[in-house]
Short mmCIF file of C-alpha atoms and ligand atoms in Angstrom, two decimals:
data_model
loop_
_atom_site.label_atom_id
_atom_site.label_comp_id
_atom_site.label_asym_id
_atom_site.label_seq_id
_atom_site.Cartn_x
_atom_site.Cartn_y
_atom_site.Cartn_z
CA MET A 1 91.08 89.38 93.06
CA GLY A 2 91.73 90.30 89.41
CA SER A 3 93.46 88.35 86.63
CA ASP A 4 96.02 91.21 86.44
CA PRO A 5 99.44 89.24 86.71
CA SER A 6 100.88 92.07 88.71
CA ILE A 7 98.51 91.32 91.68
CA PRO A 8 99.79 88.64 93.96
CA LEU A 9 97.74 85.44 94.45
CA PRO A 10 95.40 85.79 97.46
CA ARG A 11 96.54 84.31 100.69
CA ILE A 12 93.97 81.85 102.13
CA VAL A 13 93.06 83.15 105.52
CA HIS A 14 90.49 82.18 107.98
CA LEU A 15 89.06 84.79 110.27
CA GLN A 16 88.53 82.08 112.95
CA ASP A 17 92.42 81.90 113.21
CA TYR A 18 92.23 85.55 114.70
CA ALA A 19 90.03 84.58 117.60
CA ALA A 20 93.07 83.78 119.68
CA VAL A 21 94.23 87.45 119.37
CA LEU A 22 90.84 89.23 119.32
CA GLY A 23 88.40 86.89 121.20
CA GLU A 24 85.30 85.11 119.94
CA ALA A 25 82.97 88.09 120.50
CA GLU A 26 84.91 90.31 118.03
CA ILE A 27 84.87 87.59 115.29
CA SER A 28 81.13 87.09 115.64
CA LEU A 29 80.59 90.77 115.55
CA LEU A 30 82.53 90.88 112.25
CA ARG A 31 80.58 88.00 110.81
CA SER A 32 77.18 89.62 111.64
CA LEU A 33 78.15 92.89 110.13
CA ALA A 34 79.45 91.06 107.00
CA ALA A 35 76.21 89.14 106.74
CA ARG A 36 74.30 92.46 106.64
CA LEU A 37 75.84 93.04 103.24
CA GLY A 38 74.08 90.06 101.84
CA GLY A 39 76.67 89.10 99.34
CA ARG A 40 77.24 92.63 98.00
CA THR A 41 80.58 92.84 96.18
CA VAL A 42 83.42 95.32 96.65
CA LYS A 43 86.14 96.56 94.32
CA MET A 44 89.37 98.06 95.76
CA VAL A 45 91.57 100.03 93.34
CA ASN A 46 95.14 101.31 93.97
CA SER A 47 98.24 102.01 92.12
CA THR A 48 100.68 99.24 93.18
CA SER A 49 100.40 95.60 94.25
CA VAL A 50 103.70 95.62 96.03
CA GLY A 51 105.58 98.18 98.14
CA GLY A 52 104.35 100.66 100.61
CA GLY A 53 101.54 100.55 103.18
CA VAL A 54 98.56 100.62 100.86
CA ALA A 55 99.52 97.41 99.16
CA GLU A 56 100.37 95.95 102.47
CA ILE A 57 96.86 96.68 103.82
CA LEU A 58 95.15 95.35 100.79
CA ASN A 59 97.13 92.18 100.91
CA CYS A 60 95.80 91.66 104.40
CA MET A 61 92.32 93.03 104.00
CA VAL A 62 91.02 91.52 100.78
CA PRO A 63 91.58 87.84 101.87
CA LEU A 64 89.80 88.46 105.18
CA LEU A 65 86.91 90.17 103.36
CA GLN A 66 86.74 87.03 101.23
CA ASP A 67 86.55 84.76 104.05
CA LEU A 68 83.74 86.99 105.63
CA GLU A 69 81.91 86.16 102.32
CA VAL A 70 82.12 89.68 101.11
CA PRO A 71 83.43 89.01 97.49
CA THR A 72 86.04 91.51 96.98
CA ARG A 73 88.20 92.21 93.90
CA TRP A 74 91.49 94.18 94.02
CA ASP A 75 92.58 95.97 90.86
CA VAL A 76 95.70 97.90 90.28
CA ILE A 77 95.87 100.78 87.68
CA THR A 78 98.46 100.66 85.07
CA GLY A 79 100.54 103.57 83.69
CA GLY A 80 104.08 104.35 82.40
CA ASN A 81 106.97 105.78 84.16
CA ASP A 82 105.84 109.37 83.07
CA PHE A 83 102.63 108.81 84.81
CA PHE A 84 104.24 107.55 88.01
CA GLU A 85 106.71 110.40 88.01
CA ILE A 86 103.74 112.81 87.87
CA THR A 87 101.94 111.06 90.60
CA LYS A 88 105.14 110.93 92.89
CA ALA A 89 105.42 114.68 92.17
CA PHE A 90 101.83 115.13 93.34
CA HIS A 91 102.49 112.94 96.36
CA ASN A 92 105.44 114.94 97.36
CA ALA A 93 103.50 118.31 96.71
CA LEU A 94 100.54 117.05 98.75
CA HIS A 95 103.06 116.57 101.56
CA GLY A 96 104.08 120.03 101.16
CA ALA A 97 107.14 120.00 98.79
CA PRO A 98 107.38 122.89 96.21
CA TYR A 99 105.58 122.06 92.96
CA GLU A 100 105.73 123.75 89.54
CA SER A 101 102.35 123.32 87.93
CA ARG A 102 102.45 121.96 84.39
CA PRO A 103 99.13 121.70 82.51
CA ALA A 104 100.63 118.73 80.55
CA ASP A 105 101.01 116.69 83.71
CA PHE A 106 97.34 117.23 84.67
CA GLU A 107 96.36 116.17 81.08
CA LEU A 108 98.44 113.05 81.18
CA PHE A 109 97.14 112.19 84.61
CA LEU A 110 93.62 112.28 83.46
CA ALA A 111 94.36 110.48 80.17
CA VAL A 112 95.91 107.53 82.06
CA ASN A 113 92.95 107.41 84.53
CA GLU A 114 90.57 107.49 81.61
CA MET A 115 92.50 104.74 79.92
CA ASN A 116 92.23 102.60 83.12
CA ARG A 117 88.55 103.47 83.49
CA ALA A 118 87.81 102.24 80.07
CA ARG A 119 89.56 98.89 80.54
CA MET A 120 88.20 98.16 84.01
CA ASP A 121 84.96 96.49 84.94
CA PHE A 122 82.99 98.23 87.55
CA SER A 123 80.16 95.77 88.01
CA GLU A 124 80.73 95.52 91.75
CA ASP A 125 78.27 97.03 94.37
CA ILE A 126 80.76 99.20 96.30
CA ILE A 127 83.92 100.93 94.97
CA VAL A 128 86.78 101.97 97.15
CA ILE A 129 89.43 104.01 95.30
CA HIS A 130 92.84 104.34 97.27
CA ASP A 131 94.89 107.51 97.21
CA PRO A 132 95.22 110.25 94.51
CA GLN A 133 96.62 108.20 91.65
CA PRO A 134 93.36 106.56 90.64
CA VAL A 135 91.05 109.35 91.88
CA ALA A 136 89.63 110.17 88.51
CA LEU A 137 88.24 106.79 87.92
CA VAL A 138 85.17 108.28 89.78
CA HIS A 139 84.23 109.61 86.45
CA GLN A 140 82.52 106.15 86.03
CA ARG A 141 80.20 107.05 88.67
CA GLU A 142 78.51 109.53 86.38
CA GLN A 143 78.37 107.03 83.48
CA GLU A 144 76.28 104.54 85.43
CA LYS A 145 72.62 104.57 85.89
CA ARG A 146 72.70 102.32 89.06
CA LYS A 147 73.60 104.28 92.15
CA LYS A 148 76.31 102.68 94.27
CA PRO A 149 78.76 103.90 96.88
CA TRP A 150 82.03 105.27 95.74
CA ILE A 151 84.52 105.84 98.56
CA TRP A 152 87.72 107.71 98.43
CA ARG A 153 90.29 106.27 100.91
CA CYS A 154 93.17 108.82 101.37
CA HIS A 155 96.14 107.29 103.12
CA ILE A 156 98.43 110.51 102.96
CA ASP A 157 98.68 113.54 105.00
CA LEU A 158 96.71 116.42 103.31
CA SER A 159 97.18 118.94 106.07
CA ASN A 160 99.43 121.25 104.09
CA PRO A 161 99.01 120.34 100.35
CA SER A 162 100.38 122.29 97.32
CA PRO A 163 97.37 124.55 96.29
CA ALA A 164 98.05 123.74 92.60
CA VAL A 165 97.72 120.00 93.09
CA TRP A 166 94.87 120.04 95.68
CA SER A 167 92.84 122.42 93.54
CA PHE A 168 93.18 120.05 90.63
CA LEU A 169 92.27 116.90 92.71
CA GLU A 170 89.53 118.35 94.97
CA PRO A 171 86.82 118.48 92.31
CA TRP A 172 87.42 114.75 91.70
CA VAL A 173 87.38 113.85 95.42
CA SER A 174 84.10 115.70 95.64
CA LYS A 175 82.42 113.42 93.26
CA PHE A 176 82.71 110.52 95.73
CA ASP A 177 79.92 109.53 98.25
CA ALA A 178 82.28 109.50 101.16
CA THR A 179 85.92 109.79 102.07
CA ILE A 180 88.24 108.23 104.58
CA PHE A 181 91.20 109.76 106.25
CA SER A 182 93.79 108.40 108.65
CA SER A 183 93.90 111.29 111.07
CA PRO A 184 91.60 114.27 111.93
CA ASN A 185 94.54 116.50 111.01
CA PHE A 186 94.69 115.21 107.51
CA SER A 187 91.17 116.04 106.46
CA ARG A 188 90.28 119.06 104.16
CA LYS A 189 87.17 121.16 103.89
CA LEU A 190 85.13 119.00 101.53
CA SER A 191 81.59 118.81 100.30
CA VAL A 192 81.39 115.02 100.90
CA PRO A 193 81.35 113.26 104.33
CA GLN A 194 84.71 112.37 105.77
CA ASN A 195 85.42 109.48 108.09
CA LEU A 196 88.34 108.57 110.27
CA PHE A 197 89.88 105.01 109.98
CA PHE A 198 93.11 104.04 111.38
CA PRO A 199 95.36 101.99 109.02
CA ALA A 200 96.22 98.63 110.54
CA ILE A 201 98.45 95.60 110.53
CA ASP A 202 97.71 91.92 110.26
CA PRO A 203 98.99 90.08 113.26
CA LEU A 204 98.96 86.71 111.40
CA SER A 205 100.66 87.86 108.26
CA GLU A 206 104.07 86.85 107.34
CA LYS A 207 105.15 90.39 108.18
CA ASN A 208 103.90 90.11 111.79
CA ARG A 209 103.30 86.59 112.83
CA ALA A 210 105.50 84.97 115.50
CA LEU A 211 108.77 83.52 114.16
CA GLU A 212 111.09 80.78 115.38
CA PRO A 213 114.25 82.27 117.06
CA GLU A 214 116.35 80.03 114.62
CA TYR A 215 114.75 81.75 111.69
CA VAL A 216 115.52 85.16 113.08
CA ALA A 217 119.18 84.16 113.68
CA SER A 218 119.42 82.87 110.14
CA VAL A 219 118.23 86.08 108.58
CA LEU A 220 120.83 88.02 110.69
CA GLU A 221 123.51 85.58 109.55
CA ARG A 222 122.56 85.88 105.93
CA PHE A 223 122.86 89.67 106.05
CA GLN A 224 126.05 89.50 108.20
CA ILE A 225 124.46 91.37 111.11
CA ASP A 226 125.93 90.62 114.60
CA PRO A 227 123.28 89.53 116.92
CA ARG A 228 125.32 90.31 120.07
CA ARG A 229 125.47 94.00 119.45
CA PRO A 230 122.62 96.58 119.49
CA ILE A 231 120.70 96.81 116.08
CA LEU A 232 118.92 99.90 115.06
CA THR A 233 116.49 99.36 112.05
CA GLN A 234 114.44 101.35 109.77
CA VAL A 235 112.28 99.57 107.19
CA SER A 236 111.13 101.92 104.43
CA ARG A 237 110.90 102.64 100.71
CA PHE A 238 113.97 104.49 99.79
CA ASP A 239 112.16 107.85 99.79
CA ARG A 240 113.40 111.18 100.82
CA LEU A 241 110.36 111.81 102.91
CA LYS A 242 111.39 108.69 104.99
CA ASP A 243 114.74 110.59 105.62
CA PRO A 244 117.21 107.59 105.44
CA VAL A 245 120.06 109.93 105.29
CA GLY A 246 118.82 111.57 108.61
CA VAL A 247 118.85 108.06 110.00
CA ILE A 248 122.44 107.43 109.04
CA ARG A 249 123.34 110.87 110.65
CA ALA A 250 121.61 109.93 113.88
CA TYR A 251 123.31 106.52 113.97
CA LYS A 252 126.80 108.31 113.47
CA MET A 253 126.06 110.63 116.42
CA VAL A 254 125.05 107.52 118.66
CA LYS A 255 128.06 105.59 117.45
CA LYS A 256 130.63 108.13 118.86
CA TYR A 257 129.44 107.04 122.21
CA MET A 258 128.00 103.52 121.93
CA ASP A 259 128.56 100.50 119.86
CA CYS A 260 125.69 99.69 117.54
CA GLN A 261 124.72 98.57 114.03
CA LEU A 262 122.38 100.36 111.63
CA VAL A 263 119.95 98.37 109.22
CA LEU A 264 118.17 100.36 106.46
CA ALA A 265 115.95 97.89 104.71
CA GLY A 266 113.81 98.79 101.83
CA GLY A 267 112.67 98.00 98.30
CA GLY A 268 110.85 99.75 95.64
CA ALA A 269 107.31 100.35 94.78
CA ARG A 270 105.86 100.41 91.14
CA ASP A 271 104.35 103.87 91.86
CA ASP A 272 107.60 105.29 93.27
CA PRO A 273 110.27 105.89 90.51
CA GLU A 274 112.57 107.88 92.85
CA GLY A 275 113.83 104.99 94.80
CA GLY A 276 116.94 104.29 92.81
CA GLU A 277 118.30 107.87 93.12
CA VAL A 278 117.65 107.84 96.83
CA LEU A 279 119.25 104.46 97.43
CA ALA A 280 122.25 105.78 95.72
CA GLU A 281 122.49 108.93 98.03
CA VAL A 282 121.98 106.52 101.03
CA ARG A 283 124.97 104.26 99.88
CA GLU A 284 127.22 107.34 99.41
CA VAL A 285 126.35 108.71 102.95
CA ALA A 286 126.70 105.24 104.49
CA GLY A 287 130.18 105.13 103.06
CA ASN A 288 132.08 101.89 103.80
CA ASP A 289 131.07 101.60 107.52
CA PRO A 290 130.75 97.79 107.99
CA ASP A 291 128.09 98.39 110.67
CA VAL A 292 125.70 100.16 108.23
CA HIS A 293 123.70 97.54 106.42
CA VAL A 294 121.86 99.00 103.62
CA LEU A 295 119.50 96.17 102.36
CA GLU A 296 117.65 96.33 99.08
CA LEU A 297 114.87 93.74 99.51
CA PRO A 298 112.64 92.20 96.81
CA PRO A 299 108.82 92.54 97.28
CA TRP A 300 108.58 88.98 98.65
CA SER A 301 110.56 89.75 101.78
CA ALA A 302 107.94 89.97 104.46
CA LEU A 303 109.39 87.17 106.50
CA GLU A 304 112.85 88.67 106.28
CA ILE A 305 111.52 92.16 107.36
CA ASN A 306 109.61 90.47 110.32
CA ALA A 307 112.79 88.95 111.33
CA LEU A 308 114.72 92.07 111.09
CA GLN A 309 112.28 93.96 113.08
CA ARG A 310 112.15 91.17 115.68
CA ALA A 311 115.96 91.21 115.95
CA SER A 312 116.15 94.91 116.39
CA THR A 313 117.16 96.50 119.62
CA ILE A 314 115.26 99.72 118.47
CA VAL A 315 113.05 100.31 115.38
CA ILE A 316 113.46 103.85 113.90
CA GLN A 317 111.01 105.66 111.72
CA LYS A 318 112.52 109.13 111.18
CA SER A 319 110.04 110.33 108.49
CA LEU A 320 109.91 113.96 107.56
CA ARG A 321 106.24 113.61 106.34
CA GLU A 322 104.16 110.41 106.82
CA GLY A 323 100.75 109.14 106.05
CA PHE A 324 100.18 106.63 108.87
CA GLY A 325 103.57 104.89 109.05
CA LEU A 326 102.65 101.11 109.20
CA THR A 327 106.24 100.29 110.11
CA VAL A 328 105.73 101.89 113.47
CA ALA A 329 102.70 99.61 114.36
CA GLU A 330 104.86 96.67 113.01
CA GLY A 331 107.72 97.39 115.48
CA LEU A 332 105.26 98.07 118.43
CA TRP A 333 103.34 94.89 117.80
CA LYS A 334 106.56 92.93 118.07
CA LYS A 335 107.32 94.71 121.50
CA ILE A 336 110.34 96.63 120.03
CA PRO A 337 110.81 100.05 121.30
CA VAL A 338 110.16 102.58 118.52
CA VAL A 339 111.85 105.99 118.03
CA ALA A 340 109.85 107.87 115.40
CA SER A 341 109.21 111.45 114.11
CA ALA A 342 106.23 113.24 115.41
CA VAL A 343 104.70 113.53 112.01
CA GLY A 344 101.57 112.32 110.19
CA GLY A 345 99.94 109.35 111.74
CA ILE A 346 102.87 108.49 113.99
CA PRO A 347 101.73 110.40 117.11
CA SER A 348 98.41 108.36 117.05
CA GLN A 349 100.67 105.34 117.61
CA ILE A 350 103.33 106.61 119.81
CA ILE A 351 102.24 108.21 123.02
CA HIS A 352 105.59 109.78 124.03
CA LYS A 353 107.41 108.05 126.72
CA GLN A 354 104.47 105.49 127.06
CA THR A 355 104.43 103.53 123.85
CA GLY A 356 107.55 104.80 122.22
CA MET A 357 109.69 107.99 121.80
CA LEU A 358 108.70 110.87 119.44
CA VAL A 359 111.37 112.96 118.02
CA HIS A 360 111.61 116.21 115.99
CA SER A 361 115.16 116.17 114.72
CA ILE A 362 118.25 114.18 113.91
CA GLU A 363 119.81 115.17 117.22
CA GLY A 364 116.56 114.23 119.06
CA CYS A 365 116.58 110.96 117.34
CA ALA A 366 120.12 110.24 118.45
CA PHE A 367 119.45 111.44 121.89
CA GLN A 368 116.38 109.20 122.45
CA ILE A 369 118.40 106.16 121.00
CA ARG A 370 121.27 106.73 123.37
CA TYR A 371 118.70 107.10 126.27
CA LEU A 372 117.01 103.88 125.39
CA LEU A 373 120.23 101.90 124.87
CA SER A 374 121.22 102.89 128.36
CA ASN A 375 117.98 101.96 129.94
CA PRO A 376 116.84 98.46 128.94
CA ALA A 377 113.98 98.52 131.51
CA VAL A 378 112.43 101.48 129.69
CA MET A 379 112.82 99.75 126.42
CA GLN A 380 111.06 96.67 127.82
CA ARG A 381 108.21 98.78 129.09
CA LEU A 382 107.74 100.78 125.91
CA GLY A 383 107.63 97.49 123.98
CA GLU A 384 104.88 95.93 126.19
CA ASN A 385 102.84 99.15 126.06
CA GLY A 386 103.23 99.46 122.47
CA HIS A 387 102.01 95.98 121.77
CA GLU A 388 98.88 96.63 123.86
CA HIS A 389 98.19 99.94 122.00
CA VAL A 390 98.41 98.22 118.61
CA LYS A 391 96.14 95.37 119.80
CA ALA A 392 93.48 97.77 120.98
CA ASN A 393 93.65 100.17 118.04
CA PHE A 394 95.61 99.14 114.96
CA LEU A 395 94.66 95.66 113.94
CA ILE A 396 93.29 94.86 110.46
CA THR A 397 90.16 93.51 111.99
CA SER A 398 89.24 97.02 113.46
CA SER A 399 89.86 98.49 110.06
CA ILE A 400 87.63 95.95 108.40
CA LYS A 401 84.79 96.59 110.98
CA SER A 402 84.91 100.28 110.13
CA TYR A 403 84.68 99.42 106.44
CA LEU A 404 81.72 97.14 106.91
CA VAL A 405 79.86 99.64 108.89
CA LEU A 406 80.55 102.41 106.46
CA PHE A 407 79.43 100.09 103.52
CA ILE A 408 76.18 99.23 105.46
CA LEU A 409 75.37 102.90 106.15
CA LEU A 410 76.10 104.09 102.58
CA LEU A 411 73.99 101.31 101.07
CA GLU A 412 71.18 102.19 103.51
CA GLN A 413 71.39 105.92 102.55
CA MET A 414 71.19 105.13 98.86
CA LYS A 415 67.99 103.08 99.28
CA SER A 416 66.26 105.93 100.94
N1 UDP B 1 107.80 97.50 103.38
C1 UDP B 1 108.21 96.39 102.74
N2 UDP B 1 109.32 96.29 102.05
C2 UDP B 1 110.20 97.39 101.96
C3 UDP B 1 109.77 98.57 102.56
C4 UDP B 1 108.63 98.60 103.23
O1 UDP B 1 107.40 95.32 102.75
O2 UDP B 1 111.23 97.25 101.26
C5 UDP B 1 106.41 97.62 104.06
C6 UDP B 1 106.64 97.93 105.58
O3 UDP B 1 107.00 96.76 106.32
C7 UDP B 1 105.24 98.46 105.76
C8 UDP B 1 104.85 99.15 104.38
O4 UDP B 1 105.72 98.56 103.38
O5 UDP B 1 104.28 97.43 105.88
C9 UDP B 1 105.14 100.70 104.45
O6 UDP B 1 104.08 101.22 104.98
P1 UDP B 1 104.25 102.76 105.61
O7 UDP B 1 102.84 103.19 105.96
O8 UDP B 1 105.25 102.64 106.74
O9 UDP B 1 104.89 103.68 104.50
P2 UDP B 1 104.43 103.90 103.03
O10 UDP B 1 105.63 103.20 102.08
O11 UDP B 1 103.11 103.49 102.70
O12 UDP B 1 104.78 105.45 102.81
#
């Protein structure tokens, strides 16, 4: 990990601790794959050390790679608010929002990437760049004599991107040796190979590990949430694409018929400058309903979020667009029934009526919440199935296995 003070200190983790969840065979497979890399070093680069799914994944994955003796450094690009406003507009436009193309934005984007490229050290053997914000760091690949794999890991849904933004980014993406997407639907026509990796959660992290019931109770007490009445929870950055206002509307529809409380818990991310504005909208729509708890949480709230998810009767993720939606996997892992929109990577996680409920509208969301609240046996079945689905497909160790295999293959290709 880097000396950048914005990057949290690495957790000390031991892969062996995961044997209880995964079995010894899986652990030894990971060790054999890692050994094939023979000490090769890896650099991961993204645009924020806290907030959002990418930081969450890197926080889990980097220490595990270290424990596998794959020396891995995580660097975060820096930039001013103007840069992050542009990258957030790109993000929204790549998710289909209208976008007015401004050449000055593209110039600033490239200038900030170039500034970061010049200050960063790229001496590692394998480079993985996450998402569009640092994509132009790949310029470094052309500057170096030594051939090494450069991989672009895209966590967002590119199925319907703004042509202006995508035609600007695509030539940069095409300079990589390989790309990774989270769903077959997200991929684009590209001249470079594309791989499918599901994002994943860490079952032993503070966000997901088992908690004492007393701790869960203390968190509810601290936030003045009543443990005796149903709790509906959405954990998300305050982002319009997460539709927090739609969640409040769905809650209000449910509340006409059934007693319940709503928790909207979220914090900011360095690379998301829209959070404050959206939070203000949310507070206004929430009004003074004492059963709506809008919680603005600091970045070090993993245990509290874990407790809130575990205390929930239903976890909601009513996104309008979504990359993968790690919060869905987090709820499923905790055996909580999840009601979530059928967008982005969510349908990979929710098999409708089997591992959760997929919805397409505010009304649909309210309908499924009412149905579940009236059917505790269905909630329990969805929770159990959801846990097994995550265990089989969306744990961080599966993701690490995919990375190790890709690294081995690319290094072999480069030798020949
Ligand atoms: N998260 C968090 N604090 C918050 C809001 C979100 O720790 O205030 C976490 C959440 O638990 C999940 C990740 O950030 O692990 C969000 O990932 P997701 O894929 O759901 O959405 P993204 O923010 O990447 O669009």
